[in-house]
mmCIF file of C-alpha atoms and ligand atoms in Angstrom:
data_model
loop_
_atom_site.group_PDB
_atom_site.id
_atom_site.type_symbol
_atom_site.label_atom_id
_atom_site.label_comp_id
_atom_site.label_asym_id
_atom_site.label_seq_id
_atom_site.Cartn_x
_atom_site.Cartn_y
_atom_site.Cartn_z
ATOM 1 C CA UNK A 1 -18.737 24.776 -18.972
ATOM 2 C CA UNK A 2 -17.451 20.648 -20.627
ATOM 3 C CA UNK A 3 -17.847 19.875 -24.032
ATOM 4 C CA UNK A 4 -19.425 16.359 -24.326
ATOM 5 C CA UNK A 5 -18.596 14.530 -27.967
ATOM 6 C CA UNK A 6 -20.220 12.171 -30.108
ATOM 7 C CA UNK A 7 -18.902 8.909 -29.332
ATOM 8 C CA UNK A 8 -16.247 7.746 -32.084
ATOM 9 C CA UNK A 9 -15.409 11.342 -32.847
ATOM 10 C CA UNK A 10 -11.825 11.246 -34.584
ATOM 11 C CA UNK A 11 -9.027 12.479 -31.651
ATOM 12 C CA UNK A 12 -7.809 15.136 -34.382
ATOM 13 C CA UNK A 13 -11.220 16.370 -33.830
ATOM 14 C CA UNK A 14 -10.817 16.412 -30.169
ATOM 15 C CA UNK A 15 -7.139 18.667 -31.012
ATOM 16 C CA UNK A 16 -8.420 20.440 -33.248
ATOM 17 C CA UNK A 17 -11.296 22.477 -30.677
ATOM 18 C CA UNK A 18 -9.476 21.921 -27.787
ATOM 19 C CA UNK A 19 -6.214 24.705 -30.181
ATOM 20 C CA UNK A 20 -9.020 26.639 -31.091
ATOM 21 C CA UNK A 21 -10.565 26.810 -27.191
ATOM 22 C CA UNK A 22 -6.898 27.720 -25.770
ATOM 23 C CA UNK A 23 -6.601 30.835 -27.668
ATOM 24 C CA UNK A 24 -10.224 31.811 -26.144
ATOM 25 C CA UNK A 25 -7.202 32.621 -22.641
ATOM 26 C CA UNK A 26 -9.386 29.085 -21.704
ATOM 27 C CA UNK A 27 -7.791 26.575 -19.928
ATOM 28 C CA UNK A 28 -8.890 23.262 -21.567
ATOM 29 C CA UNK A 29 -9.189 19.471 -19.630
ATOM 30 C CA UNK A 30 -9.568 16.265 -22.102
ATOM 31 C CA UNK A 31 -11.187 14.006 -19.970
ATOM 32 C CA UNK A 32 -11.995 10.113 -21.391
ATOM 33 C CA UNK A 33 -14.716 8.292 -20.178
ATOM 34 C CA UNK A 34 -16.070 4.650 -20.818
ATOM 35 C CA UNK A 35 -17.875 5.467 -23.768
ATOM 36 C CA UNK A 36 -17.135 9.763 -25.040
ATOM 37 C CA UNK A 37 -15.091 12.065 -24.190
ATOM 38 C CA UNK A 38 -15.620 15.405 -22.596
ATOM 39 C CA UNK A 39 -14.054 18.286 -22.728
ATOM 40 C CA UNK A 40 -13.169 21.079 -18.934
ATOM 41 C CA UNK A 41 -13.061 24.447 -20.156
ATOM 42 C CA UNK A 42 -11.561 26.275 -17.162
ATOM 43 C CA UNK A 43 -11.377 30.081 -16.345
ATOM 44 C CA UNK A 44 -14.010 32.801 -17.266
ATOM 45 C CA UNK A 45 -16.931 31.261 -18.524
ATOM 46 C CA UNK A 46 -19.704 33.471 -17.685
ATOM 47 C CA UNK A 47 -20.337 35.601 -20.285
ATOM 48 C CA UNK A 48 -19.261 32.659 -23.039
ATOM 49 C CA UNK A 49 -22.566 31.158 -25.016
ATOM 50 C CA UNK A 50 -22.350 27.616 -24.981
ATOM 51 C CA UNK A 51 -23.966 28.294 -29.154
ATOM 52 C CA UNK A 52 -20.729 29.909 -29.350
ATOM 53 C CA UNK A 53 -19.003 26.340 -29.120
ATOM 54 C CA UNK A 54 -21.945 24.344 -30.377
ATOM 55 C CA UNK A 55 -20.415 25.517 -33.351
ATOM 56 C CA UNK A 56 -16.415 24.832 -33.285
ATOM 57 C CA UNK A 57 -18.216 21.536 -34.482
ATOM 58 C CA UNK A 58 -20.947 18.570 -35.649
ATOM 59 C CA UNK A 59 -19.100 16.450 -33.422
ATOM 60 C CA UNK A 60 -20.207 18.245 -30.362
ATOM 61 C CA UNK A 61 -23.242 16.721 -28.348
ATOM 62 C CA UNK A 62 -23.947 18.629 -25.873
ATOM 63 C CA UNK A 63 -22.595 22.274 -24.728
ATOM 64 C CA UNK A 64 -22.989 22.476 -20.356
ATOM 65 C CA UNK A 65 -22.692 24.855 -18.155
ATOM 66 C CA UNK A 66 -21.283 23.416 -14.970
ATOM 67 C CA UNK A 67 -23.381 26.033 -11.922
ATOM 68 C CA UNK A 68 -21.919 24.024 -8.920
ATOM 69 C CA UNK A 69 -19.125 26.194 -7.421
ATOM 70 C CA UNK A 70 -16.847 23.059 -7.405
ATOM 71 C CA UNK A 71 -16.099 22.095 -10.614
ATOM 72 C CA UNK A 72 -13.469 19.778 -11.336
ATOM 73 C CA UNK A 73 -15.212 17.263 -9.192
ATOM 74 C CA UNK A 74 -18.505 17.727 -9.507
ATOM 75 C CA UNK A 75 -20.189 14.733 -11.341
ATOM 76 C CA UNK A 76 -20.840 17.193 -14.201
ATOM 77 C CA UNK A 77 -17.808 17.752 -15.244
ATOM 78 C CA UNK A 78 -16.539 14.111 -16.283
ATOM 79 C CA UNK A 79 -20.460 13.676 -17.576
ATOM 80 C CA UNK A 80 -22.077 11.733 -14.799
ATOM 81 C CA UNK A 81 -18.441 8.520 -15.284
ATOM 82 C CA UNK A 82 -17.191 7.995 -12.287
ATOM 83 C CA UNK A 83 -13.051 8.148 -11.812
ATOM 84 C CA UNK A 84 -11.159 6.471 -10.999
ATOM 85 C CA UNK A 85 -7.955 6.399 -9.089
ATOM 86 C CA UNK A 86 -5.047 4.208 -9.873
ATOM 87 C CA UNK A 87 -1.842 3.461 -6.920
ATOM 88 C CA UNK A 88 0.850 1.234 -7.859
ATOM 89 C CA UNK A 89 1.888 -0.374 -4.762
ATOM 90 C CA UNK A 90 5.210 -3.419 -4.418
ATOM 91 C CA UNK A 91 2.080 -5.828 -4.493
ATOM 92 C CA UNK A 92 0.638 -3.997 -7.428
ATOM 93 C CA UNK A 93 -1.845 -1.477 -9.097
ATOM 94 C CA UNK A 94 -4.532 -1.156 -6.759
ATOM 95 C CA UNK A 95 -8.264 0.892 -8.015
ATOM 96 C CA UNK A 96 -10.106 2.906 -5.973
ATOM 97 C CA UNK A 97 -13.200 4.414 -7.790
ATOM 98 C CA UNK A 98 -17.542 2.593 -8.118
ATOM 99 C CA UNK A 99 -16.405 0.592 -10.583
ATOM 100 C CA UNK A 100 -13.675 -0.968 -8.660
ATOM 101 C CA UNK A 101 -14.004 -4.020 -5.647
ATOM 102 C CA UNK A 102 -13.669 -2.193 -2.159
ATOM 103 C CA UNK A 103 -10.201 -1.358 -1.060
ATOM 104 C CA UNK A 104 -9.311 -1.683 2.570
ATOM 105 C CA UNK A 105 -7.577 -0.140 3.929
ATOM 106 C CA UNK A 106 -5.848 -0.681 8.151
ATOM 107 C CA UNK A 107 -3.280 -0.336 10.586
ATOM 108 C CA UNK A 108 -3.052 1.426 13.499
ATOM 109 C CA UNK A 109 -3.661 5.744 15.249
ATOM 110 C CA UNK A 110 0.359 5.795 15.023
ATOM 111 C CA UNK A 111 3.320 4.059 13.990
ATOM 112 C CA UNK A 112 4.506 3.276 17.364
ATOM 113 C CA UNK A 113 8.485 0.989 16.534
ATOM 114 C CA UNK A 114 9.571 -0.617 14.090
ATOM 115 C CA UNK A 115 8.326 -4.026 14.823
ATOM 116 C CA UNK A 116 4.663 -3.061 16.013
ATOM 117 C CA UNK A 117 4.429 -1.616 11.824
ATOM 118 C CA UNK A 118 5.402 -4.062 10.642
ATOM 119 C CA UNK A 119 3.966 -7.217 12.258
ATOM 120 C CA UNK A 120 0.640 -5.305 12.070
ATOM 121 C CA UNK A 121 1.265 -4.771 8.509
ATOM 122 C CA UNK A 122 1.616 -9.089 8.347
ATOM 123 C CA UNK A 123 -1.944 -9.227 9.845
ATOM 124 C CA UNK A 124 -3.439 -7.265 8.199
ATOM 125 C CA UNK A 125 -2.719 -8.620 4.768
ATOM 126 C CA UNK A 126 -3.192 -11.365 5.974
ATOM 127 C CA UNK A 127 -7.094 -10.108 6.757
ATOM 128 C CA UNK A 128 -7.034 -8.864 3.138
ATOM 129 C CA UNK A 129 -5.904 -5.512 3.215
ATOM 130 C CA UNK A 130 -4.333 -3.658 0.402
ATOM 131 C CA UNK A 131 -2.990 -0.663 2.370
ATOM 132 C CA UNK A 132 -1.472 -0.252 6.027
ATOM 133 C CA UNK A 133 -2.586 3.331 7.692
ATOM 134 C CA UNK A 134 -0.248 4.586 10.196
ATOM 135 C CA UNK A 135 0.310 8.449 11.244
ATOM 136 C CA UNK A 136 4.410 9.313 11.843
ATOM 137 C CA UNK A 137 2.426 13.451 12.411
ATOM 138 C CA UNK A 138 -0.206 13.107 14.283
ATOM 139 C CA UNK A 139 -2.730 16.413 14.663
ATOM 140 C CA UNK A 140 -3.087 15.836 18.048
ATOM 141 C CA UNK A 141 -6.060 18.006 20.984
ATOM 142 C CA UNK A 142 -3.936 18.089 23.966
ATOM 143 C CA UNK A 143 0.511 19.335 22.962
ATOM 144 C CA UNK A 144 0.713 16.533 25.412
ATOM 145 C CA UNK A 145 -0.119 14.033 23.675
ATOM 146 C CA UNK A 146 2.202 11.730 21.679
ATOM 147 C CA UNK A 147 2.692 13.088 18.914
ATOM 148 C CA UNK A 148 4.475 10.894 16.711
ATOM 149 C CA UNK A 149 8.023 9.862 16.029
ATOM 150 C CA UNK A 150 8.165 12.039 12.603
ATOM 151 C CA UNK A 151 10.717 11.311 10.797
ATOM 152 C CA UNK A 152 11.493 7.734 11.802
ATOM 153 C CA UNK A 153 7.874 6.402 11.515
ATOM 154 C CA UNK A 154 8.245 6.738 7.924
ATOM 155 C CA UNK A 155 11.657 4.776 7.593
ATOM 156 C CA UNK A 156 9.074 2.589 9.940
ATOM 157 C CA UNK A 157 6.059 2.801 7.031
ATOM 158 C CA UNK A 158 8.853 2.032 4.489
ATOM 159 C CA UNK A 159 10.083 -0.767 5.966
ATOM 160 C CA UNK A 160 6.641 -2.288 5.816
ATOM 161 C CA UNK A 161 5.657 -0.930 3.301
ATOM 162 C CA UNK A 162 9.401 -2.904 2.219
ATOM 163 C CA UNK A 163 8.711 -6.358 4.212
ATOM 164 C CA UNK A 164 4.486 -7.463 2.736
ATOM 165 C CA UNK A 165 4.376 -4.581 -0.020
ATOM 166 C CA UNK A 166 1.132 -2.759 1.433
ATOM 167 C CA UNK A 167 0.637 1.004 0.113
ATOM 168 C CA UNK A 168 1.514 3.053 2.487
ATOM 169 C CA UNK A 169 -1.370 5.747 3.252
ATOM 170 C CA UNK A 170 0.141 8.445 6.178
ATOM 171 C CA UNK A 171 -0.739 11.565 7.329
ATOM 172 C CA UNK A 172 1.236 15.541 6.514
ATOM 173 C CA UNK A 173 -0.248 17.773 7.830
ATOM 174 C CA UNK A 174 1.546 21.072 7.501
ATOM 175 C CA UNK A 175 3.497 22.114 3.660
ATOM 176 C CA UNK A 176 7.298 21.665 5.259
ATOM 177 C CA UNK A 177 6.886 17.499 5.185
ATOM 178 C CA UNK A 178 5.109 17.448 2.161
ATOM 179 C CA UNK A 179 8.459 15.863 0.509
ATOM 180 C CA UNK A 180 9.112 14.091 3.246
ATOM 181 C CA UNK A 181 6.213 11.743 4.047
ATOM 182 C CA UNK A 182 5.178 11.875 0.274
ATOM 183 C CA UNK A 183 9.068 9.802 -0.432
ATOM 184 C CA UNK A 184 7.188 7.150 1.240
ATOM 185 C CA UNK A 185 3.417 6.924 1.292
ATOM 186 C CA UNK A 186 1.581 5.842 -2.151
ATOM 187 C CA UNK A 187 -1.048 8.116 -0.404
ATOM 188 C CA UNK A 188 -0.828 10.857 1.098
ATOM 189 C CA UNK A 189 -3.397 12.227 3.473
ATOM 190 C CA UNK A 190 -4.828 15.482 4.717
ATOM 191 C CA UNK A 191 -7.180 15.192 7.617
ATOM 192 C CA UNK A 192 -9.597 16.154 8.934
ATOM 193 C CA UNK A 193 -8.326 18.699 11.161
ATOM 194 C CA UNK A 194 -6.729 20.528 7.886
ATOM 195 C CA UNK A 195 -9.219 20.557 5.468
ATOM 196 C CA UNK A 196 -9.521 24.252 6.099
ATOM 197 C CA UNK A 197 -5.949 24.605 5.393
ATOM 198 C CA UNK A 198 -5.552 25.960 1.819
ATOM 199 C CA UNK A 199 -1.617 26.848 1.548
ATOM 200 C CA UNK A 200 -1.663 22.390 1.985
ATOM 201 C CA UNK A 201 -4.101 21.594 0.372
ATOM 202 C CA UNK A 202 -2.850 23.735 -2.739
ATOM 203 C CA UNK A 203 0.966 22.323 -2.533
ATOM 204 C CA UNK A 204 -1.054 18.524 -1.958
ATOM 205 C CA UNK A 205 -2.300 19.617 -5.424
ATOM 206 C CA UNK A 206 1.203 20.843 -7.239
ATOM 207 C CA UNK A 207 2.844 17.510 -6.698
ATOM 208 C CA UNK A 208 1.656 13.261 -8.224
ATOM 209 C CA UNK A 209 1.252 11.254 -5.594
ATOM 210 C CA UNK A 210 -2.279 10.909 -5.174
ATOM 211 C CA UNK A 211 -4.140 12.447 -1.894
ATOM 212 C CA UNK A 212 -6.810 11.105 0.945
ATOM 213 C CA UNK A 213 -9.534 13.761 1.787
ATOM 214 C CA UNK A 214 -10.652 13.631 5.652
ATOM 215 C CA UNK A 215 -14.238 15.745 6.288
ATOM 216 C CA UNK A 216 -12.918 18.715 8.289
ATOM 217 C CA UNK A 217 -14.883 17.491 11.209
ATOM 218 C CA UNK A 218 -17.477 20.405 11.212
ATOM 219 C CA UNK A 219 -17.008 21.128 6.759
ATOM 220 C CA UNK A 220 -19.807 20.915 5.563
ATOM 221 C CA UNK A 221 -20.379 18.564 2.487
ATOM 222 C CA UNK A 222 -19.854 21.619 -0.192
ATOM 223 C CA UNK A 223 -16.614 22.826 2.064
ATOM 224 C CA UNK A 224 -15.551 19.405 1.532
ATOM 225 C CA UNK A 225 -15.756 19.861 -2.167
ATOM 226 C CA UNK A 226 -14.519 23.077 -2.789
ATOM 227 C CA UNK A 227 -11.294 21.623 -0.686
ATOM 228 C CA UNK A 228 -11.081 18.745 -2.883
ATOM 229 C CA UNK A 229 -11.039 21.169 -5.702
ATOM 230 C CA UNK A 230 -8.821 22.884 -4.238
ATOM 231 C CA UNK A 231 -6.390 20.407 -4.631
ATOM 232 C CA UNK A 232 -7.036 19.461 -8.458
ATOM 233 C CA UNK A 233 -6.961 22.708 -8.847
ATOM 234 C CA UNK A 234 -4.015 22.521 -8.379
ATOM 235 C CA UNK A 235 -2.888 19.434 -10.805
ATOM 236 C CA UNK A 236 -3.299 16.567 -8.990
ATOM 237 C CA UNK A 237 -6.738 15.339 -9.896
ATOM 238 C CA UNK A 238 -6.382 11.873 -7.628
ATOM 239 C CA UNK A 239 -7.945 12.576 -5.169
ATOM 240 C CA UNK A 240 -10.108 9.830 -2.339
ATOM 241 C CA UNK A 241 -13.022 11.808 -0.044
ATOM 242 C CA UNK A 242 -13.690 10.592 3.499
ATOM 243 C CA UNK A 243 -15.795 10.552 5.861
ATOM 244 C CA UNK A 244 -14.481 10.492 9.454
ATOM 245 C CA UNK A 245 -17.282 11.347 11.374
ATOM 246 C CA UNK A 246 -18.853 14.783 12.276
ATOM 247 C CA UNK A 247 -19.240 17.490 15.429
ATOM 248 C CA UNK A 248 -22.357 17.345 17.040
ATOM 249 C CA UNK A 249 -24.350 18.003 19.728
ATOM 250 C CA UNK A 250 -23.887 14.211 21.664
ATOM 251 C CA UNK A 251 -20.654 13.137 21.809
ATOM 252 C CA UNK A 252 -21.821 10.595 24.678
ATOM 253 C CA UNK A 253 -21.617 7.783 23.548
ATOM 254 C CA UNK A 254 -19.991 8.016 20.113
ATOM 255 C CA UNK A 255 -16.857 10.484 19.058
ATOM 256 C CA UNK A 256 -18.287 11.545 16.747
ATOM 257 C CA UNK A 257 -21.664 11.721 13.995
ATOM 258 C CA UNK A 258 -20.187 9.285 11.223
ATOM 259 C CA UNK A 259 -22.799 10.563 8.495
ATOM 260 C CA UNK A 260 -22.971 7.381 5.966
ATOM 261 C CA UNK A 261 -25.612 9.464 4.402
ATOM 262 C CA UNK A 262 -23.138 11.420 2.309
ATOM 263 C CA UNK A 263 -22.223 7.967 -0.165
ATOM 264 C CA UNK A 264 -25.416 8.877 -1.749
ATOM 265 C CA UNK A 265 -24.830 12.025 -1.866
ATOM 266 C CA UNK A 266 -21.426 12.471 -2.933
ATOM 267 C CA UNK A 267 -22.696 9.839 -5.801
ATOM 268 C CA UNK A 268 -24.484 12.094 -6.785
ATOM 269 C CA UNK A 269 -22.686 15.638 -6.512
ATOM 270 C CA UNK A 270 -18.916 13.680 -7.393
ATOM 271 C CA UNK A 271 -17.360 11.706 -9.530
ATOM 272 C CA UNK A 272 -14.638 11.137 -6.560
ATOM 273 C CA UNK A 273 -14.190 8.381 -4.632
ATOM 274 C CA UNK A 274 -15.264 7.901 -1.480
ATOM 275 C CA UNK A 275 -14.709 5.903 1.647
ATOM 276 C CA UNK A 276 -15.712 6.034 4.762
ATOM 277 C CA UNK A 277 -14.145 5.503 8.738
ATOM 278 C CA UNK A 278 -15.768 3.726 11.481
ATOM 279 C CA UNK A 279 -12.925 4.131 13.827
ATOM 280 C CA UNK A 280 -12.681 7.811 14.132
ATOM 281 C CA UNK A 281 -16.368 7.485 12.953
ATOM 282 C CA UNK A 282 -17.365 6.204 16.227
ATOM 283 C CA UNK A 283 -14.154 6.063 18.710
ATOM 284 C CA UNK A 284 -15.780 2.485 19.845
ATOM 285 C CA UNK A 285 -13.973 -0.342 18.002
ATOM 286 C CA UNK A 286 -17.535 -2.363 19.387
ATOM 287 C CA UNK A 287 -19.161 -0.173 17.144
ATOM 288 C CA UNK A 288 -16.582 -0.562 14.370
ATOM 289 C CA UNK A 289 -17.924 -3.872 12.230
ATOM 290 C CA UNK A 290 -21.311 -2.400 12.619
ATOM 291 C CA UNK A 291 -21.411 0.922 10.328
ATOM 292 C CA UNK A 292 -17.762 -0.560 9.027
ATOM 293 C CA UNK A 293 -20.872 -2.929 7.617
ATOM 294 C CA UNK A 294 -23.169 -0.344 6.939
ATOM 295 C CA UNK A 295 -20.525 1.574 4.560
ATOM 296 C CA UNK A 296 -20.649 -1.898 2.550
ATOM 297 C CA UNK A 297 -24.020 -1.810 2.079
ATOM 298 C CA UNK A 298 -24.630 2.301 1.457
ATOM 299 C CA UNK A 299 -21.368 1.403 -1.102
ATOM 300 C CA UNK A 300 -18.620 2.912 -0.160
ATOM 301 C CA UNK A 301 -15.282 2.552 -2.416
ATOM 302 C CA UNK A 302 -13.154 2.329 0.507
ATOM 303 C CA UNK A 303 -13.342 1.052 4.049
ATOM 304 C CA UNK A 304 -9.698 2.561 6.478
ATOM 305 C CA UNK A 305 -10.291 0.690 9.997
ATOM 306 C CA UNK A 306 -7.970 1.387 12.493
ATOM 307 C CA UNK A 307 -6.069 -1.766 14.401
ATOM 308 C CA UNK A 308 -3.665 -2.418 16.946
ATOM 309 C CA UNK A 309 -1.982 -5.270 17.964
ATOM 310 C CA UNK A 310 -2.860 -4.469 21.255
ATOM 311 C CA UNK A 311 -5.361 -1.948 22.203
ATOM 312 C CA UNK A 312 -4.685 -1.095 25.892
ATOM 313 C CA UNK A 313 -1.198 -0.645 25.005
ATOM 314 C CA UNK A 314 -1.975 1.952 22.055
ATOM 315 C CA UNK A 315 -0.122 5.422 22.345
ATOM 316 C CA UNK A 316 -3.459 7.050 20.285
ATOM 317 C CA UNK A 317 -6.343 5.468 19.677
ATOM 318 C CA UNK A 318 -7.088 2.821 21.620
ATOM 319 C CA UNK A 319 -10.339 2.843 22.004
ATOM 320 C CA UNK A 320 -11.334 2.585 18.613
ATOM 321 C CA UNK A 321 -8.391 0.329 17.613
ATOM 322 C CA UNK A 322 -9.455 -3.637 16.843
ATOM 323 C CA UNK A 323 -7.517 -6.154 17.332
ATOM 324 C CA UNK A 324 -6.302 -8.125 14.406
ATOM 325 C CA UNK A 325 -8.256 -11.677 14.876
ATOM 326 C CA UNK A 326 -11.793 -8.803 15.444
ATOM 327 C CA UNK A 327 -10.170 -6.983 11.848
ATOM 328 C CA UNK A 328 -9.957 -10.456 10.242
ATOM 329 C CA UNK A 329 -13.794 -11.465 11.206
ATOM 330 C CA UNK A 330 -14.916 -7.989 10.199
ATOM 331 C CA UNK A 331 -13.171 -8.183 6.520
ATOM 332 C CA UNK A 332 -15.006 -12.021 6.183
ATOM 333 C CA UNK A 333 -18.265 -10.074 7.708
ATOM 334 C CA UNK A 334 -17.630 -7.130 5.319
ATOM 335 C CA UNK A 335 -17.921 -9.444 2.294
ATOM 336 C CA UNK A 336 -21.359 -11.356 2.922
ATOM 337 C CA UNK A 337 -22.519 -8.346 3.187
ATOM 338 C CA UNK A 338 -21.564 -7.337 -0.332
ATOM 339 C CA UNK A 339 -22.324 -10.972 -1.455
ATOM 340 C CA UNK A 340 -26.402 -9.806 0.100
ATOM 341 C CA UNK A 341 -26.608 -6.702 -0.957
ATOM 342 C CA UNK A 342 -25.883 -8.111 -4.913
ATOM 343 C CA UNK A 343 -22.328 -6.990 -5.051
ATOM 344 C CA UNK A 344 -19.967 -9.799 -5.978
ATOM 345 C CA UNK A 345 -17.405 -7.858 -7.443
ATOM 346 C CA UNK A 346 -16.774 -5.197 -5.032
ATOM 347 C CA UNK A 347 -14.970 -7.759 -2.128
ATOM 348 C CA UNK A 348 -13.291 -10.726 -2.601
ATOM 349 C CA UNK A 349 -12.954 -13.320 -0.521
ATOM 350 C CA UNK A 350 -10.526 -13.396 2.327
ATOM 351 C CA UNK A 351 -8.400 -16.974 3.968
ATOM 352 C CA UNK A 352 -10.461 -17.656 6.104
ATOM 353 C CA UNK A 353 -7.867 -18.761 9.423
ATOM 354 C CA UNK A 354 -5.213 -15.957 10.695
ATOM 355 C CA UNK A 355 -2.117 -17.658 11.403
ATOM 356 C CA UNK A 356 0.197 -16.428 14.616
ATOM 357 C CA UNK A 357 3.130 -14.250 13.785
HETATM 358 C C1 PEP B 401 -6.274 9.350 11.358
HETATM 359 O O1 PEP B 401 -6.153 8.870 10.754
HETATM 360 O O2 PEP B 401 -5.571 9.041 12.614
HETATM 361 C C2 PEP B 401 -6.846 11.210 11.511
HETATM 362 C C3 PEP B 401 -6.508 11.830 12.751
HETATM 363 O O3 PEP B 401 -7.692 10.783 11.314
HETATM 364 P P1 PEP B 401 -9.329 12.885 11.023
HETATM 365 O O4 PEP B 401 -8.101 13.662 10.653
HETATM 366 O O5 PEP B 401 -10.285 12.206 10.526
HETATM 367 O O6 PEP B 401 -9.466 12.778 13.183
HETATM 368 MN MN1 MN B 402 -7.060 7.799 14.685
#
C-alpha cells in the first residue's frame, strides 16, 4: 500500500504519519518525487482499510493498494515516477534513469590481462562510454571453458579504473565473493544464470553497491521483477534491469531472442532503469549495431556492449564482440538515432576520431 501526500505537505506532518504507521507493525519507506512524497507501507496490509489510513491526515491525497506481486519495484510504488540510480565514478557522477542521458557500458566478456583491460578501457572511454565491463568470475556452460582469472582480474579492473576514471561493472557469481567484488566494482552484475539465486539476491540487497540484474535466460518479466524485489526488499533500492535475450526454439542464427518489447512493458510495470545487452542478445557482432540502435529508439536507459581489442583471440564471447573502431562507429550511429527519435538530451555526441593507443 502507498500513501500519496499532497504537494507541499510539511515535512513534520510526513514524519508524524510515518511514526503513527510504524506503531501498526508496518515498515515505512518514504520516496521523494519531483512534486510529491510517497510513503510506502511494507508488511501485512491485507486487513488494513485504506479509509483508516486516509483518516490520518488532511494532507493525504490518495491511498493506493498495490495489487501486484512485486511491490517496491512496481511503478505504483513511486506513484508513476521513475527512479534514478546514481553512481559516483572517478570521472564524476553518472545517473541511470528515464530522465537521464543514456549510459554507455562497454568492455570485453572476460578480463584477460592487465594490459588488455587497460587498453580496452582507454578506447571505450574515447568512444564515450562511462563504464567498463569485464568478467573476473565467468559463468561458463562448460567446466573446461575459461573460467575467468578471478581475484587477479579484479586487480586488473582496479588498474583500469585508476588509469581511465571509468566506473567498473563486473559479475559476482556467489555470496562468498561478494565483498571482494564490491571493493572494485562500482556496479555489481548478477548474471542471467544467477537471477534465480535467492540467497545471492538477498546478500546483494544487504550491501550498498548498485546491482545490474540481468534477466534469466528463461525468466518471465514477472520472475525478473520479483528477483529485483528480493534485492530492494533486502535494503538496496539501486537496481538496474538488464535484458540480454531469452531462449527460444530457434537458436540457429542468433544465440538468444533479444526481447526489446521489455522496454515499453517495463516502463508501465516498474520505476527501475532499463539496460539492454545486444551482445548476448544476438551472439553475433554483425547483428549488434542494429539491435543497439533499435534499443536506443525504443527508449533504453543504458546499453551494455561487448568490445574486445582482438575478438578473434578472445577467451570468451569473441564472435559477439565488437572491435573498438566498430564500437566507435556504433556510438556515433546511436547518437544519430537518439536525435532522430527526438530525444536529444539522451545521448551526448561523441568525438569523431578514435586515436590509436
Ligand atoms: C556477461 O555479461 O558476460 C554474461 C555472462 O552475461 P549473461 O549473464 O547475460 O549470460
Ligand atoms: Mn559475455
